[in-house]
Coordinates of C-alpha atoms and ligand atoms in Angstrom, one line a residue:
M225 CA -145.1 -199.0 180.5
R226 CA -145.0 -202.5 179.1
Y227 CA -143.7 -205.5 181.0
Y228 CA -142.1 -208.6 179.6
W229 CA -141.1 -212.0 180.9
E230 CA -138.8 -214.4 179.0
L231 CA -138.8 -218.2 178.7
W232 CA -136.4 -220.2 176.5
G233 CA -135.4 -217.2 174.4
R234 CA -139.0 -216.0 173.7
R235 CA -140.6 -212.9 175.2
F236 CA -144.1 -212.9 176.7
D237 CA -146.3 -210.1 178.0
S238 CA -147.4 -212.3 180.9
P239 CA -145.5 -214.3 183.5
I240 CA -148.4 -216.9 183.9
I241 CA -148.2 -220.5 182.6
L242 CA -151.1 -222.9 183.1
A243 CA -149.9 -225.9 185.1
S244 CA -150.0 -229.5 183.9
G245 CA -153.1 -231.5 184.7
T246 CA -155.3 -228.5 185.3
A247 CA -155.9 -227.3 181.8
G248 CA -156.0 -230.4 179.6
F249 CA -154.3 -229.4 176.3
G250 CA -155.8 -225.9 176.6
L251 CA -158.6 -226.6 174.1
E252 CA -161.6 -226.4 176.4
L253 CA -160.2 -223.2 178.0
M254 CA -159.7 -221.8 174.4
E255 CA -163.4 -222.5 173.6
Q256 CA -164.4 -220.7 176.8
N257 CA -162.1 -217.8 175.9
N258 CA -160.1 -218.3 179.1
L259 CA -156.6 -218.5 177.7
H260 CA -156.1 -214.7 177.6
G261 CA -153.5 -213.6 180.0
A262 CA -151.6 -216.9 179.9
A263 CA -148.1 -217.0 178.3
A264 CA -148.3 -220.7 177.6
V265 CA -150.1 -223.9 178.7
V266 CA -148.6 -227.1 179.9
S267 CA -150.5 -230.2 178.8
K268 CA -151.7 -233.1 181.0
A269 CA -149.0 -235.8 181.2
T270 CA -148.3 -237.8 178.0
T271 CA -147.1 -241.4 178.3
L272 CA -145.9 -244.0 175.9
K273 CA -149.1 -246.2 176.2
P274 CA -152.7 -245.1 176.8
T275 CA -153.1 -244.8 180.6
P276 CA -156.5 -244.9 182.3
G277 CA -155.2 -243.2 185.5
N278 CA -156.1 -244.3 189.0
P279 CA -159.5 -245.7 190.0
P280 CA -162.0 -243.2 191.4
P281 CA -162.5 -241.4 193.8
R282 CA -159.4 -239.6 192.7
I283 CA -160.0 -236.0 193.9
V284 CA -161.0 -235.0 197.4
E285 CA -161.3 -231.5 198.9
T286 CA -159.8 -230.8 202.3
K287 CA -160.2 -227.8 204.6
F288 CA -157.4 -225.8 203.0
G289 CA -156.7 -227.5 199.7
L290 CA -157.1 -230.3 197.2
L291 CA -155.9 -233.9 197.2
N292 CA -155.6 -235.6 193.8
S293 CA -154.6 -239.0 192.6
I294 CA -155.6 -238.7 189.0
G295 CA -152.5 -240.7 188.0
L296 CA -151.2 -240.1 184.5
A297 CA -154.6 -240.5 182.7
N298 CA -154.1 -239.9 179.0
P299 CA -154.8 -241.6 175.6
G300 CA -151.1 -242.2 175.0
V301 CA -148.6 -240.4 172.8
D302 CA -149.6 -241.9 169.4
E303 CA -153.2 -240.7 169.8
I304 CA -152.0 -237.4 171.2
V305 CA -149.8 -236.8 168.1
K306 CA -152.5 -238.0 165.7
T307 CA -155.6 -236.2 167.0
I308 CA -154.9 -233.8 169.9
L309 CA -151.8 -231.9 168.7
P310 CA -153.3 -231.0 165.3
E311 CA -156.2 -229.4 167.1
A312 CA -153.9 -227.7 169.6
D313 CA -152.2 -226.1 166.6
S314 CA -155.0 -223.5 166.8
L315 CA -154.2 -222.5 170.3
P316 CA -153.4 -218.7 170.6
I317 CA -150.5 -219.5 173.0
P318 CA -147.6 -222.0 172.9
L319 CA -148.2 -225.5 174.2
I320 CA -145.6 -227.2 176.4
V321 CA -146.1 -231.0 176.5
N322 CA -145.7 -232.6 179.9
V323 CA -144.1 -236.0 179.6
A324 CA -144.0 -239.0 182.0
G325 CA -142.6 -242.5 181.9
E326 CA -142.6 -245.7 183.9
T327 CA -138.9 -246.3 183.0
V328 CA -136.0 -244.0 182.2
E329 CA -136.1 -245.1 178.5
E330 CA -139.8 -244.1 178.1
F331 CA -139.1 -240.4 178.5
P332 CA -137.0 -240.1 175.2
A333 CA -139.3 -242.6 173.5
V334 CA -142.3 -240.4 174.1
I335 CA -140.4 -237.3 173.1
E336 CA -139.2 -238.9 169.8
K337 CA -142.8 -239.4 168.9
L338 CA -143.8 -235.9 169.9
E339 CA -141.0 -234.6 167.7
R340 CA -143.0 -235.6 164.6
S341 CA -145.4 -232.8 165.5
P342 CA -144.6 -229.2 164.8
V343 CA -146.9 -228.1 167.7
P344 CA -144.9 -228.4 171.0
F345 CA -143.0 -225.3 172.0
G346 CA -141.1 -227.4 174.4
Y347 CA -141.5 -230.1 177.0
E348 CA -141.9 -230.5 180.7
V349 CA -140.3 -233.7 181.9
N350 CA -142.2 -235.0 185.0
V351 CA -139.7 -236.9 187.1
S352 CA -142.1 -236.8 190.0
C353 CA -143.9 -240.0 188.9
P354 CA -142.9 -243.4 190.3
N355 CA -140.2 -245.5 188.6
V356 CA -141.9 -248.8 188.1
A357 CA -138.6 -250.5 187.2
A358 CA -137.1 -249.4 190.5
G359 CA -140.0 -250.6 192.6
G360 CA -142.0 -247.4 192.6
M361 CA -139.4 -244.9 193.8
V362 CA -139.9 -241.5 192.4
F363 CA -137.3 -240.8 189.6
G364 CA -136.7 -237.3 191.0
A365 CA -135.4 -238.7 194.3
S366 CA -132.2 -239.8 192.6
P367 CA -129.9 -237.0 191.1
S368 CA -128.1 -239.6 188.9
T369 CA -131.5 -240.8 187.4
V370 CA -132.6 -237.2 186.9
E371 CA -129.3 -236.4 185.1
E372 CA -129.7 -239.6 182.9
I373 CA -133.3 -238.7 182.0
A374 CA -132.2 -235.1 181.1
R375 CA -129.3 -236.4 178.9
L376 CA -131.6 -238.9 177.1
V377 CA -134.2 -236.2 176.5
N378 CA -131.5 -233.8 175.3
S379 CA -130.2 -236.4 172.8
V380 CA -133.6 -236.7 171.0
T381 CA -134.8 -233.1 170.8
S382 CA -133.5 -229.7 170.1
R383 CA -136.6 -228.1 171.6
P384 CA -136.2 -226.6 175.1
F385 CA -137.3 -228.7 178.1
S386 CA -137.9 -228.2 181.8
V387 CA -137.5 -230.9 184.4
K388 CA -140.3 -230.9 186.9
L389 CA -139.0 -231.8 190.3
T390 CA -140.6 -233.4 193.3
P391 CA -140.7 -231.8 196.8
N392 CA -141.3 -235.2 198.4
E393 CA -138.2 -237.2 198.1
G394 CA -134.5 -236.4 197.9
S395 CA -132.9 -233.0 197.7
I396 CA -134.6 -230.7 195.3
T397 CA -131.5 -228.6 194.8
E398 CA -129.3 -231.6 194.0
A399 CA -132.0 -232.8 191.6
A400 CA -132.1 -229.4 189.9
Q401 CA -128.2 -229.4 189.6
A402 CA -128.5 -232.9 188.0
A403 CA -131.1 -231.7 185.5
E404 CA -128.8 -228.8 184.6
T405 CA -125.8 -231.1 184.2
G406 CA -127.9 -233.3 182.0
G407 CA -128.8 -230.4 179.7
A408 CA -132.2 -229.3 180.8
D409 CA -133.1 -225.7 179.8
S410 CA -135.0 -225.0 183.0
V411 CA -136.5 -226.7 186.1
T412 CA -140.0 -226.5 187.3
V413 CA -140.2 -226.2 191.1
C414 CA -142.3 -228.2 192.0
N415 CA -145.0 -230.9 191.8
T416 CA -147.6 -231.5 194.5
F417 CA -146.8 -232.5 198.1
L418 CA -147.8 -236.0 199.3
G419 CA -150.9 -235.9 201.4
M420 CA -153.7 -238.0 202.7
K421 CA -157.2 -237.6 204.3
M422 CA -158.8 -240.0 206.7
N423 CA -162.4 -240.4 207.4
W424 CA -162.1 -241.0 211.2
R425 CA -165.6 -242.5 211.4
T426 CA -165.0 -245.3 208.9
G427 CA -161.2 -245.5 209.4
R428 CA -160.8 -245.3 205.6
A429 CA -159.1 -242.9 203.3
P430 CA -161.6 -241.3 200.8
L431 CA -159.0 -241.5 197.9
K432 CA -159.0 -245.0 196.3
R433 CA -155.2 -244.9 196.2
K434 CA -155.3 -243.4 199.8
V435 CA -152.3 -241.1 199.3
G436 CA -152.4 -238.3 196.8
G437 CA -150.8 -235.0 195.7
Y438 CA -151.8 -232.0 197.9
S439 CA -152.1 -228.5 196.5
S440 CA -153.2 -225.4 198.5
P441 CA -152.7 -221.7 198.6
A442 CA -151.2 -222.4 202.1
L443 CA -148.3 -224.1 200.4
L444 CA -147.0 -220.9 198.8
P445 CA -144.2 -220.3 201.3
L446 CA -143.0 -223.9 200.7
T447 CA -142.7 -223.1 197.0
V448 CA -141.1 -219.7 197.6
A449 CA -138.4 -221.4 199.7
R450 CA -137.7 -224.1 197.2
V451 CA -137.7 -221.7 194.3
Y452 CA -135.2 -219.4 196.1
K453 CA -132.9 -222.3 197.1
T454 CA -133.0 -223.8 193.6
C455 CA -132.2 -220.4 192.0
E456 CA -129.1 -220.2 194.3
A457 CA -128.1 -223.7 193.2
V458 CA -128.4 -223.6 189.4
D459 CA -127.8 -221.1 186.5
I460 CA -130.7 -222.3 184.3
P461 CA -134.1 -220.6 184.7
V462 CA -136.6 -221.8 187.4
L463 CA -140.3 -222.0 186.7
A464 CA -142.4 -221.8 189.9
S465 CA -145.4 -224.1 190.5
G466 CA -147.4 -224.3 193.7
G467 CA -149.8 -222.3 195.8
V468 CA -150.6 -219.4 193.5
S469 CA -154.0 -217.8 194.1
C470 CA -153.5 -214.0 193.7
P471 CA -151.2 -211.5 191.9
E472 CA -149.1 -210.9 195.0
D473 CA -148.2 -214.6 195.0
V474 CA -146.9 -214.4 191.5
L475 CA -144.8 -211.4 192.3
E476 CA -143.4 -213.1 195.4
L477 CA -142.3 -216.1 193.3
L478 CA -140.7 -213.8 190.7
A479 CA -138.9 -212.0 193.6
A480 CA -137.6 -215.3 194.8
G481 CA -136.0 -215.8 191.4
A482 CA -138.6 -217.6 189.2
V483 CA -138.7 -216.5 185.5
M484 CA -142.3 -217.5 185.1
V485 CA -145.0 -218.7 187.4
Q486 CA -147.5 -221.6 186.9
V487 CA -151.0 -221.7 188.2
G488 CA -152.9 -224.9 188.6
T489 CA -155.5 -225.7 191.3
W490 CA -156.6 -222.0 191.4
L491 CA -157.5 -222.3 187.7
M492 CA -160.1 -225.0 188.6
R493 CA -161.8 -222.5 190.9
R494 CA -161.3 -219.5 188.6
P495 CA -161.1 -220.6 184.9
D496 CA -160.2 -217.0 184.0
A497 CA -157.3 -217.0 186.5
A498 CA -154.6 -216.3 184.0
G499 CA -156.2 -213.1 182.8
E500 CA -157.0 -212.0 186.4
L501 CA -153.5 -212.7 187.6
R502 CA -151.8 -211.0 184.7
E503 CA -153.9 -207.9 185.0
G504 CA -153.3 -207.8 188.8
V505 CA -149.5 -208.2 188.4
V506 CA -149.3 -205.4 185.8
R507 CA -151.5 -203.2 188.0
L508 CA -149.3 -203.8 191.1
L509 CA -146.1 -203.2 189.1
E510 CA -147.6 -200.0 187.7
S511 CA -148.7 -198.6 191.0
D512 CA -145.3 -199.5 192.5
S513 CA -143.4 -197.6 189.8
Q514 CA -145.3 -194.4 190.4
Ligands
FMN617 C1 -155.8 -232.4 189.3 C2 -154.4 -232.2 189.1 C3 -153.7 -233.0 188.1 C4 -152.3 -232.8 187.9 N1 -151.7 -233.5 186.9 C5 -150.3 -233.3 186.7 C6 -149.6 -234.0 185.6 O1 -150.2 -234.8 184.9 N2 -148.3 -233.8 185.5 C7 -147.6 -232.9 186.3 O2 -146.4 -232.7 186.1 N3 -148.2 -232.2 187.3 C8 -149.6 -232.4 187.5 N4 -150.2 -231.7 188.5 C9 -149.4 -230.8 189.4 C10 -149.7 -229.3 188.9 O3 -149.2 -229.1 187.6 C11 -148.9 -228.3 189.8 O4 -147.6 -228.5 189.8 C12 -149.4 -228.5 191.3 O5 -150.8 -228.7 191.4 C13 -149.0 -227.2 192.2 O6 -149.5 -226.1 191.6 P1 -150.9 -225.4 192.1 O7 -150.8 -225.1 193.6 O8 -150.9 -224.1 191.3 O9 -152.0 -226.3 191.8 C14 -151.6 -231.9 188.7 C15 -152.3 -231.2 189.7 C16 -153.6 -231.3 189.9 C17 -154.3 -230.5 191.0

């Protein structure tokens, strides 16, 4: 029996998408032959201007997960369109470009530039980053801002896009409804959870920015709950992101209503994660149907 999953009108033989920030633009994983089993890859964040990201240290391991404060490190959209996307044209799977901005207007500005390239399959609009113009509040905390960003993005592209929501501020279901009203084709639920580690001996936080995004297999139930509630609140598809480390986790998120499931941090531990997860999912579905 063959199994299929669908995203934005296209059929895939895998439900696995590689999450933003953990797979670059997919090129290194392609060289290592690690893209098999993935339906698509989401790029690292793309911003209007080149962004160095946060000062190091920007990753720290904790007992049960990872804290990162990479920031939106990337060479900027012009360089990405000029040098990275032409290379990414050779990827065996579609590329979804993750987009971030410091102001509402930067989102459509970045996407207008990406539109010059034939490579992106679609976009993931990261409203989980801080809105510099509004004093650092996360865009996703305000449903009216999420709706405005989705409308602006919708006005500059006919490619599909997903709005990636934050679990940290505001109501995720209201933000999802706002994205839907603004014309988003899907929502991604969700980004990392705010976390912090303290060195009790020195009284200092090991991350330079002190607070970072926490990811861990232990967060899976938090993602399952948010995916389930978001699916009840909107009619557009929901992509799950957060806490996946085995095939059962993927099936749980699909059972909660997700159309596809992203894997991020686990990929850093198991570069072949997409293939392993896909095979495991198919094996479980086959054994269940006997
Ligand atoms: C090192 C690192 C960098 C990330 N960079 C981005 C990013 O640039 N844009 C974004 O939307 N999410 C980013 N994320 C969040 C992931 O895409 C994903 O949503 C999150 O880690 C939860 O999934 P996981 O538990 O499978 O890692 C990053 C995560 C990690 C660990």
